Coordinates of C-alpha atoms in Angstrom, one line a residue:
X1 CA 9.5 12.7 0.6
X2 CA 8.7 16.3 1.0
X3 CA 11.1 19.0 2.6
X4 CA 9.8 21.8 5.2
X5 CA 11.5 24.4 6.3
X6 CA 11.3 25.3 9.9
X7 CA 12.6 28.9 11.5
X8 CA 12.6 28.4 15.1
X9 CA 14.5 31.1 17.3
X10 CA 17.8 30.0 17.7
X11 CA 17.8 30.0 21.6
X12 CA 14.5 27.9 21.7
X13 CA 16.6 25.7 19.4
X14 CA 19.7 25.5 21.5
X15 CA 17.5 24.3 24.9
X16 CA 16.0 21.7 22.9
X17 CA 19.2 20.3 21.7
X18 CA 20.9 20.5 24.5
X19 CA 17.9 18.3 26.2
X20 CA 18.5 15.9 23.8
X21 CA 15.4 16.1 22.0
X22 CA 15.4 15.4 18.4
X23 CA 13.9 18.8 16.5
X24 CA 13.1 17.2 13.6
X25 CA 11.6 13.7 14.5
X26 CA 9.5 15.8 17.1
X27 CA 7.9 18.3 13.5
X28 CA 7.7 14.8 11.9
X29 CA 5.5 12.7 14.9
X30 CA 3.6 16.6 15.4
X31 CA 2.6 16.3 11.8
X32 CA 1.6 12.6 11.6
X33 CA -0.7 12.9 14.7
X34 CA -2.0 16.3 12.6
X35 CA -2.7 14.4 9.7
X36 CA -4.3 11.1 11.8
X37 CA -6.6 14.3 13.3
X38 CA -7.6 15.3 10.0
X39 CA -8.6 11.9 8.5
X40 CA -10.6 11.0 11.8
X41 CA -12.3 14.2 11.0
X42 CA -13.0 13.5 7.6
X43 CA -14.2 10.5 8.2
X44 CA -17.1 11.5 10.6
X45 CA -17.8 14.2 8.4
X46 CA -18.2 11.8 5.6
X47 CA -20.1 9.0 8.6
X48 CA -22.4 12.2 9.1
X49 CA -23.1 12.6 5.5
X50 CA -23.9 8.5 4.5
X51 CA -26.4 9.2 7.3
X52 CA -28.2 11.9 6.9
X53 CA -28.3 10.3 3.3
X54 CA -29.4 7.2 4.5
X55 CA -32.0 9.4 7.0
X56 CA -33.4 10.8 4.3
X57 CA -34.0 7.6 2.3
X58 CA -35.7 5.4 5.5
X59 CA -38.1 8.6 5.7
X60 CA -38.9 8.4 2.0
X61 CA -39.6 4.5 2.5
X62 CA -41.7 4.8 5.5
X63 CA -43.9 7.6 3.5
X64 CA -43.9 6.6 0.6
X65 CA -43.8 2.6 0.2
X66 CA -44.0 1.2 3.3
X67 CA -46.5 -0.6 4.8
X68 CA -47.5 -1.0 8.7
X69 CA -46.2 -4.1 9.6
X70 CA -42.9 -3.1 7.4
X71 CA -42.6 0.1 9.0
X72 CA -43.2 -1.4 12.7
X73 CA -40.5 -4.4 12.0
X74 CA -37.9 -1.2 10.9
X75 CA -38.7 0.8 13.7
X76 CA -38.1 -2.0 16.1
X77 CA -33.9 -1.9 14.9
X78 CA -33.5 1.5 16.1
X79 CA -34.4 0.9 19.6
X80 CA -31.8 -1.8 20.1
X81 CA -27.7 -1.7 19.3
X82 CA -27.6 -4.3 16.1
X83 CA -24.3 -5.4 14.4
X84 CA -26.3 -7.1 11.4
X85 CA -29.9 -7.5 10.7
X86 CA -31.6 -9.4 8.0
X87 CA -35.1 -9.5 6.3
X88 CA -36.6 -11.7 3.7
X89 CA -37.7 -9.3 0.9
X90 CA -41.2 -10.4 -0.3
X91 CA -42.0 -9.9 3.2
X92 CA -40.8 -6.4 3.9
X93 CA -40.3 -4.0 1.4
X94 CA -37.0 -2.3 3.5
X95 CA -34.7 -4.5 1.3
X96 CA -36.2 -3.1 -1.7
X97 CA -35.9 0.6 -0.8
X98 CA -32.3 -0.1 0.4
X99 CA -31.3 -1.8 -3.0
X100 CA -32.4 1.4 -4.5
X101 CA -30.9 3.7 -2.5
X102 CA -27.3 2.0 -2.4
X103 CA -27.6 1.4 -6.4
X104 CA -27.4 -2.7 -5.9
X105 CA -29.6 -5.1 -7.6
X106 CA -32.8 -6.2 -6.2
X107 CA -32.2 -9.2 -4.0
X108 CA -34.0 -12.5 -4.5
X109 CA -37.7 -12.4 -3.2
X110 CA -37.3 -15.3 -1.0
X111 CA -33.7 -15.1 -0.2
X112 CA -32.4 -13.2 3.3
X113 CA -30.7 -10.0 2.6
X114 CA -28.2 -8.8 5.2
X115 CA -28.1 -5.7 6.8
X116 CA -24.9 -4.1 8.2
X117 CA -24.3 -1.5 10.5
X118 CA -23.0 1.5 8.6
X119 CA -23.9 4.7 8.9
X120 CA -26.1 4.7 5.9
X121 CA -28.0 2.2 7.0
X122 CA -28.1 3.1 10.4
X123 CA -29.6 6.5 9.1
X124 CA -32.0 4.9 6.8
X125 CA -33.6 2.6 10.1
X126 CA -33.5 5.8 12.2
X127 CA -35.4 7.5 9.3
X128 CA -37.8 5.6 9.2
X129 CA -38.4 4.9 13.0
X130 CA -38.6 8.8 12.9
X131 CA -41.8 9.0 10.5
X132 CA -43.5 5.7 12.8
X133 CA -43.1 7.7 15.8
X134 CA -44.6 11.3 14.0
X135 CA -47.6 9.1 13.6

């Protein structure tokens, strides 16, 4: 465990004591909360970045491969709260363009690939809901 040093002025420290308060436990929980403040942080900086990501990749689907109908079943995700989706692959090309974008292996044509909701792939619907609606 690490060691800090901490000058406080000597009468702020003699009120505290003599309220009972525990000078170092209160640094300690100050610091934990700190640090829980910092992760959270990270971790919608990092949520921010999977979907702008994942943004970026719908959009390139929808332009790029997608057909109508495809593109039209996609859209339809990002106008309703979803926990899991699924698609059949030989019937809409989204599973495809995911696999490639996460760096998994193509599913099975005929087998239902699942869908969670994860930032990235929250970003990559919203993507490409956001080209069907520019047209």
């Amino acid at each position: 465990m690490s060691k800090i040093i901490l000058t406080i002025d000597r009468d702020l420290q003699m009120d505290l004591t003599n309220a009972g308060l525990d000078i170092e436990r209160i640094c300690r929980t100050a610091l934990e909360a700190e640090a829980v403040h910092v992760r959270s942080k990270q971790a919608e900086a990092d949520d921010h970045v999977l979907y702008q990501r994942g943004f970026a990749a719908g959009a390139e689907w929808a332009v790029d491969r997608a057909s109508s109908s495809d593109l039209h079943e996609i859209a339809e995700w990002s106008k309703i709260r979803w926990r899991q989706f699924s698609l059949v692959p030989v019937q809409n090309s989204f599973a495809y363009a995911y696999c490639v974008a996460v760096q998994l292996d193509y599913p099975r044509r005929q087998e239902t690939f699942f869908f969670n909701n994860d930032s990235f792939t929250r970003g990559m619907v919203d993507g490409a809901a956001a080209i069907l609606s520019q047209t």
